[in-house]
């Protein structure tokens, strides 16, 4: 299985901050990396697919980058509705695997 | 608008079989463009992909659960289902059904709201 490691596991941030979350794969997954946002009691929502492609309807303040084993999710200016948990997921091969999540908390 | 809705018992006894159904509206599970799958999330924990099925009937399973899991589809009802046998407390989780476009470039773009299944006597 491909192991996905996210960092940090939590982050205390303020509205307006630029936020960066990283995800590392245990082997190369080229660009087959997706990012999700999950709010309490809700299903995850796809934000970014194929490393840097923005899912329809997702605000442009979200962006993704990386390839191979190292990937980044960036929120350019954090909005109040962005406080949530973020997961990465590889779609290179089954079993599809997720990172452990990064929780954004209010500073 | 595509919608997925999970249904099934919220409480299952240890050693019994967990059975869930996902009803899809707004799209056909017979489409060759998508996989349909199940993902679970234990309370306060991360996400685990369980299985996916393609319109042709081809199935894909997480090896960690493969011996206990069956995914199937009923195209006449536009539903797909999950069966997990010999459950234990470790199987307590919110179970989601979700859609994924064919191809490695795509993630799970539509999800059901999730259903909490508790394993307890």
mmCIF file of C-alpha atoms in Angstrom:
data_model
loop_
_atom_site.group_PDB
_atom_site.id
_atom_site.type_symbol
_atom_site.label_atom_id
_atom_site.label_comp_id
_atom_site.label_asym_id
_atom_site.label_seq_id
_atom_site.Cartn_x
_atom_site.Cartn_y
_atom_site.Cartn_z
ATOM 1 C CA UNK A 1 0.000 0.000 0.000
ATOM 2 C CA UNK A 2 1.081 3.588 -0.591
ATOM 3 C CA UNK A 3 1.378 5.427 2.718
ATOM 4 C CA UNK A 4 0.339 9.073 2.782
ATOM 5 C CA UNK A 5 1.839 11.320 5.452
ATOM 6 C CA UNK A 6 0.433 14.788 6.077
ATOM 7 C CA UNK A 7 1.961 17.582 8.082
ATOM 8 C CA UNK A 8 1.227 19.260 10.299
ATOM 9 C CA UNK A 9 -1.572 17.328 12.011
ATOM 10 C CA UNK A 10 -3.020 20.595 13.283
ATOM 11 C CA UNK A 11 -2.415 24.270 12.679
ATOM 12 C CA UNK A 12 -3.533 27.353 14.593
ATOM 13 C CA UNK A 13 -4.217 30.105 12.107
ATOM 14 C CA UNK A 14 -6.031 33.397 11.693
ATOM 15 C CA UNK A 15 -8.387 34.746 9.077
ATOM 16 C CA UNK A 16 -6.338 36.200 6.243
ATOM 17 C CA UNK A 17 -3.348 33.931 6.812
ATOM 18 C CA UNK A 18 -1.654 32.056 4.010
ATOM 19 C CA UNK A 19 -1.797 28.365 4.892
ATOM 20 C CA UNK A 20 0.319 25.534 3.543
ATOM 21 C CA UNK A 21 -0.293 21.846 4.196
ATOM 22 C CA UNK A 22 2.047 19.158 2.932
ATOM 23 C CA UNK A 23 1.485 15.562 1.956
ATOM 24 C CA UNK A 24 4.145 12.979 1.224
ATOM 25 C CA UNK A 25 3.659 9.645 -0.514
ATOM 26 C CA UNK A 26 5.732 6.578 0.310
ATOM 27 C CA UNK A 27 6.530 6.156 -3.372
ATOM 28 C CA UNK A 28 6.029 8.200 -6.523
ATOM 29 C CA UNK A 29 2.421 8.774 -7.496
ATOM 30 C CA UNK A 30 3.272 11.201 -10.346
ATOM 31 C CA UNK A 31 0.442 13.738 -10.013
ATOM 32 C CA UNK A 32 -2.342 11.430 -8.787
ATOM 33 C CA UNK A 33 -3.008 13.297 -5.574
ATOM 34 C CA UNK A 34 -6.314 14.762 -4.403
ATOM 35 C CA UNK A 35 -7.232 17.123 -1.570
ATOM 36 C CA UNK A 36 -10.454 17.194 0.440
ATOM 37 C CA UNK A 37 -11.988 19.508 3.010
ATOM 38 C CA UNK A 38 -14.155 18.063 5.760
ATOM 39 C CA UNK A 39 -16.257 20.010 8.219
ATOM 40 C CA UNK A 40 -17.636 18.433 11.409
ATOM 41 C CA UNK A 41 -20.506 16.053 10.750
ATOM 42 C CA UNK A 42 -20.189 16.417 6.987
ATOM 43 C CA UNK A 43 -18.804 14.330 4.161
ATOM 44 C CA UNK A 44 -15.455 15.294 2.674
ATOM 45 C CA UNK A 45 -15.566 17.668 -0.265
ATOM 46 C CA UNK A 46 -13.144 17.371 -3.171
ATOM 47 C CA UNK A 47 -11.091 20.558 -3.558
ATOM 48 C CA UNK A 48 -8.180 19.658 -5.821
ATOM 49 C CA UNK A 49 -7.618 16.659 -8.094
ATOM 50 C CA UNK A 50 -4.566 15.526 -10.007
ATOM 51 C CA UNK A 51 -2.304 17.574 -7.732
ATOM 52 C CA UNK A 52 -3.246 21.056 -8.964
ATOM 53 C CA UNK A 53 -6.580 20.966 -10.830
ATOM 54 C CA UNK A 54 -9.294 22.938 -9.058
ATOM 55 C CA UNK A 55 -12.602 21.098 -8.687
ATOM 56 C CA UNK A 56 -15.572 22.964 -10.128
ATOM 57 C CA UNK A 57 -17.092 25.426 -7.675
ATOM 58 C CA UNK A 58 -14.080 25.570 -5.368
ATOM 59 C CA UNK A 59 -12.782 29.078 -4.620
ATOM 60 C CA UNK A 60 -9.560 30.096 -6.328
ATOM 61 C CA UNK A 61 -7.841 30.800 -3.003
ATOM 62 C CA UNK A 62 -7.262 27.029 -2.886
ATOM 63 C CA UNK A 63 -4.359 25.711 -4.939
ATOM 64 C CA UNK A 64 -2.284 22.572 -5.143
ATOM 65 C CA UNK A 65 1.204 21.790 -6.315
ATOM 66 C CA UNK A 66 3.749 19.007 -6.400
ATOM 67 C CA UNK A 67 4.509 15.769 -8.141
ATOM 68 C CA UNK A 68 6.230 12.498 -7.424
ATOM 69 C CA UNK A 69 6.144 12.110 -3.661
ATOM 70 C CA UNK A 70 5.762 15.656 -2.331
ATOM 71 C CA UNK A 71 2.600 17.734 -2.570
ATOM 72 C CA UNK A 72 1.253 20.949 -1.122
ATOM 73 C CA UNK A 73 -2.175 22.459 -0.557
ATOM 74 C CA UNK A 74 -2.167 26.230 -0.197
ATOM 75 C CA UNK A 75 -4.947 28.527 0.953
ATOM 76 C CA UNK A 76 -3.896 32.002 -0.089
ATOM 77 C CA UNK A 77 -6.003 33.992 2.373
ATOM 78 C CA UNK A 78 -7.882 31.981 4.943
ATOM 79 C CA UNK A 79 -11.594 32.703 5.248
ATOM 80 C CA UNK A 80 -13.806 31.900 8.257
ATOM 81 C CA UNK A 81 -15.490 29.058 6.388
ATOM 82 C CA UNK A 82 -12.109 27.381 5.757
ATOM 83 C CA UNK A 83 -11.675 26.198 9.341
ATOM 84 C CA UNK A 84 -11.961 22.471 8.779
ATOM 85 C CA UNK A 85 -9.897 19.310 8.438
ATOM 86 C CA UNK A 86 -8.031 18.664 5.198
ATOM 87 C CA UNK A 87 -7.078 15.260 3.814
ATOM 88 C CA UNK A 88 -4.889 14.211 0.942
ATOM 89 C CA UNK A 89 -5.589 10.995 -0.985
ATOM 90 C CA UNK A 90 -3.664 9.120 -3.649
ATOM 91 C CA UNK A 91 -5.519 7.787 -6.670
ATOM 92 C CA UNK A 92 -2.482 6.246 -8.345
ATOM 93 C CA UNK A 93 -3.428 2.703 -7.390
ATOM 94 C CA UNK A 94 -5.724 0.688 -5.183
ATOM 95 C CA UNK A 95 -6.014 0.495 -2.282
ATOM 96 C CA UNK A 96 -6.651 4.222 -2.385
ATOM 97 C CA UNK A 97 -5.160 5.715 0.756
ATOM 98 C CA UNK A 98 -5.625 8.960 2.657
ATOM 99 C CA UNK A 99 -3.406 11.090 4.809
ATOM 100 C CA UNK A 100 -4.272 11.331 8.484
ATOM 101 C CA UNK A 101 -5.645 14.856 8.141
ATOM 102 C CA UNK A 102 -4.689 18.407 9.063
ATOM 103 C CA UNK A 103 -7.062 20.334 11.312
ATOM 104 C CA UNK A 104 -7.104 24.111 10.983
ATOM 105 C CA UNK A 105 -7.958 25.771 14.284
ATOM 106 C CA UNK A 106 -8.621 29.390 15.128
ATOM 107 C CA UNK A 107 -5.627 31.082 16.719
ATOM 108 C CA UNK B 1 -28.264 17.151 -9.355
ATOM 109 C CA UNK B 2 -26.408 13.999 -8.379
ATOM 110 C CA UNK B 3 -27.222 12.669 -4.939
ATOM 111 C CA UNK B 4 -26.062 9.603 -3.044
ATOM 112 C CA UNK B 5 -27.894 8.341 0.025
ATOM 113 C CA UNK B 6 -26.722 5.607 2.368
ATOM 114 C CA UNK B 7 -29.214 3.414 4.190
ATOM 115 C CA UNK B 8 -29.011 0.512 6.580
ATOM 116 C CA UNK B 9 -29.010 -0.414 10.255
ATOM 117 C CA UNK B 10 -27.239 1.945 12.603
ATOM 118 C CA UNK B 11 -26.496 -0.799 15.116
ATOM 119 C CA UNK B 12 -24.962 -4.182 14.378
ATOM 120 C CA UNK B 13 -24.009 -6.864 16.886
ATOM 121 C CA UNK B 14 -20.463 -8.206 17.045
ATOM 122 C CA UNK B 15 -19.797 -11.164 14.713
ATOM 123 C CA UNK B 16 -22.816 -10.273 12.568
ATOM 124 C CA UNK B 17 -22.916 -8.805 9.058
ATOM 125 C CA UNK B 18 -23.101 -5.094 8.320
ATOM 126 C CA UNK B 19 -25.233 -4.345 5.253
ATOM 127 C CA UNK B 20 -25.550 -0.925 3.655
ATOM 128 C CA UNK B 21 -27.113 0.341 0.451
ATOM 129 C CA UNK B 22 -26.341 3.493 -1.503
ATOM 130 C CA UNK B 23 -29.145 4.863 -3.644
ATOM 131 C CA UNK B 24 -27.989 7.103 -6.472
ATOM 132 C CA UNK B 25 -30.202 9.749 -8.056
ATOM 133 C CA UNK B 26 -29.328 12.132 -10.850
ATOM 134 C CA UNK B 27 -26.927 9.742 -12.570
ATOM 135 C CA UNK B 28 -26.827 6.141 -13.672
ATOM 136 C CA UNK B 29 -24.493 3.675 -11.994
ATOM 137 C CA UNK B 30 -24.434 1.921 -15.371
ATOM 138 C CA UNK B 31 -22.291 4.732 -16.773
ATOM 139 C CA UNK B 32 -18.904 3.610 -18.063
ATOM 140 C CA UNK B 33 -17.358 6.865 -16.812
ATOM 141 C CA UNK B 34 -17.459 6.206 -13.076
ATOM 142 C CA UNK B 35 -16.639 3.875 -10.238
ATOM 143 C CA UNK B 36 -18.914 3.689 -7.202
ATOM 144 C CA UNK B 37 -17.425 2.984 -3.832
ATOM 145 C CA UNK B 38 -17.501 2.882 -0.062
ATOM 146 C CA UNK B 39 -15.257 4.758 2.348
ATOM 147 C CA UNK B 40 -15.426 4.732 6.137
ATOM 148 C CA UNK B 41 -14.282 6.944 8.971
ATOM 149 C CA UNK B 42 -14.103 5.772 12.590
ATOM 150 C CA UNK B 43 -15.172 8.465 15.060
ATOM 151 C CA UNK B 44 -12.491 11.148 15.322
ATOM 152 C CA UNK B 45 -10.188 9.340 12.916
ATOM 153 C CA UNK B 46 -9.141 9.362 9.270
ATOM 154 C CA UNK B 47 -10.641 7.959 6.093
ATOM 155 C CA UNK B 48 -10.316 4.397 4.816
ATOM 156 C CA UNK B 49 -11.297 3.276 1.322
ATOM 157 C CA UNK B 50 -13.169 -0.033 1.489
ATOM 158 C CA UNK B 51 -14.178 -1.054 -2.037
ATOM 159 C CA UNK B 52 -15.335 0.145 -5.453
ATOM 160 C CA UNK B 53 -17.398 -1.315 -8.270
ATOM 161 C CA UNK B 54 -17.510 -0.560 -11.984
ATOM 162 C CA UNK B 55 -20.598 -0.768 -14.202
ATOM 163 C CA UNK B 56 -19.256 -3.977 -15.731
ATOM 164 C CA UNK B 57 -19.352 -5.613 -12.318
ATOM 165 C CA UNK B 58 -15.598 -5.455 -11.811
ATOM 166 C CA UNK B 59 -14.824 -4.986 -8.139
ATOM 167 C CA UNK B 60 -11.868 -3.606 -6.252
ATOM 168 C CA UNK B 61 -11.240 -4.235 -2.567
ATOM 169 C CA UNK B 62 -8.942 -2.962 0.131
ATOM 170 C CA UNK B 63 -6.749 -5.989 0.943
ATOM 171 C CA UNK B 64 -7.059 -5.183 4.643
ATOM 172 C CA UNK B 65 -10.791 -5.931 4.466
ATOM 173 C CA UNK B 66 -11.085 -8.111 1.370
ATOM 174 C CA UNK B 67 -11.792 -11.368 3.201
ATOM 175 C CA UNK B 68 -14.864 -9.826 4.854
ATOM 176 C CA UNK B 69 -16.222 -7.414 2.235
ATOM 177 C CA UNK B 70 -18.542 -7.749 -0.729
ATOM 178 C CA UNK B 71 -19.627 -4.857 -2.928
ATOM 179 C CA UNK B 72 -22.434 -5.365 -5.422
ATOM 180 C CA UNK B 73 -24.726 -3.343 -7.635
ATOM 181 C CA UNK B 74 -28.372 -3.444 -8.671
ATOM 182 C CA UNK B 75 -28.596 -1.406 -11.849
ATOM 183 C CA UNK B 76 -32.387 -1.805 -12.031
ATOM 184 C CA UNK B 77 -32.683 0.127 -8.764
ATOM 185 C CA UNK B 78 -29.636 2.343 -9.394
ATOM 186 C CA UNK B 79 -28.174 1.161 -6.112
ATOM 187 C CA UNK B 80 -24.985 -0.414 -4.916
ATOM 188 C CA UNK B 81 -24.392 -2.205 -1.651
ATOM 189 C CA UNK B 82 -21.780 -3.172 0.901
ATOM 190 C CA UNK B 83 -21.647 -6.252 3.085
ATOM 191 C CA UNK B 84 -19.046 -6.588 5.822
ATOM 192 C CA UNK B 85 -19.040 -9.854 7.725
ATOM 193 C CA UNK B 86 -17.862 -10.779 11.215
ATOM 194 C CA UNK B 87 -17.882 -7.211 12.470
ATOM 195 C CA UNK B 88 -16.165 -6.066 15.639
ATOM 196 C CA UNK B 89 -16.073 -2.787 17.542
ATOM 197 C CA UNK B 90 -13.227 -1.730 15.226
ATOM 198 C CA UNK B 91 -15.753 -1.551 12.383
ATOM 199 C CA UNK B 92 -17.701 1.199 14.144
ATOM 200 C CA UNK B 93 -17.528 4.145 11.773
ATOM 201 C CA UNK B 94 -19.373 6.563 9.556
ATOM 202 C CA UNK B 95 -19.752 4.819 6.224
ATOM 203 C CA UNK B 96 -19.857 6.939 3.078
ATOM 204 C CA UNK B 97 -20.719 5.991 -0.462
ATOM 205 C CA UNK B 98 -19.014 8.024 -3.167
ATOM 206 C CA UNK B 99 -18.410 8.351 -6.884
ATOM 207 C CA UNK B 100 -15.057 8.455 -8.631
ATOM 208 C CA UNK B 101 -14.464 9.199 -12.291
ATOM 209 C CA UNK B 102 -12.534 6.558 -14.226
ATOM 210 C CA UNK B 103 -8.828 7.330 -14.429
ATOM 211 C CA UNK B 104 -6.073 7.880 -11.899
ATOM 212 C CA UNK B 105 -6.356 11.653 -12.202
ATOM 213 C CA UNK B 106 -9.648 11.860 -10.384
ATOM 214 C CA UNK B 107 -10.798 11.873 -6.787
ATOM 215 C CA UNK B 108 -14.138 11.096 -5.158
ATOM 216 C CA UNK B 109 -16.258 13.984 -6.371
ATOM 217 C CA UNK B 110 -19.687 13.174 -4.961
ATOM 218 C CA UNK B 111 -20.351 11.717 -1.523
ATOM 219 C CA UNK B 112 -23.362 10.641 0.440
ATOM 220 C CA UNK B 113 -23.997 12.311 3.780
ATOM 221 C CA UNK B 114 -22.686 9.247 5.593
ATOM 222 C CA UNK B 115 -24.308 6.845 8.011
ATOM 223 C CA UNK B 116 -22.974 5.948 11.438
ATOM 224 C CA UNK B 117 -22.812 2.234 12.097
ATOM 225 C CA UNK B 118 -22.103 1.185 15.655
ATOM 226 C CA UNK B 119 -21.004 -2.348 16.446
ATOM 227 C CA UNK B 120 -22.193 -3.239 19.914
ATOM 228 C CA UNK B 121 -24.126 -5.941 21.706
#
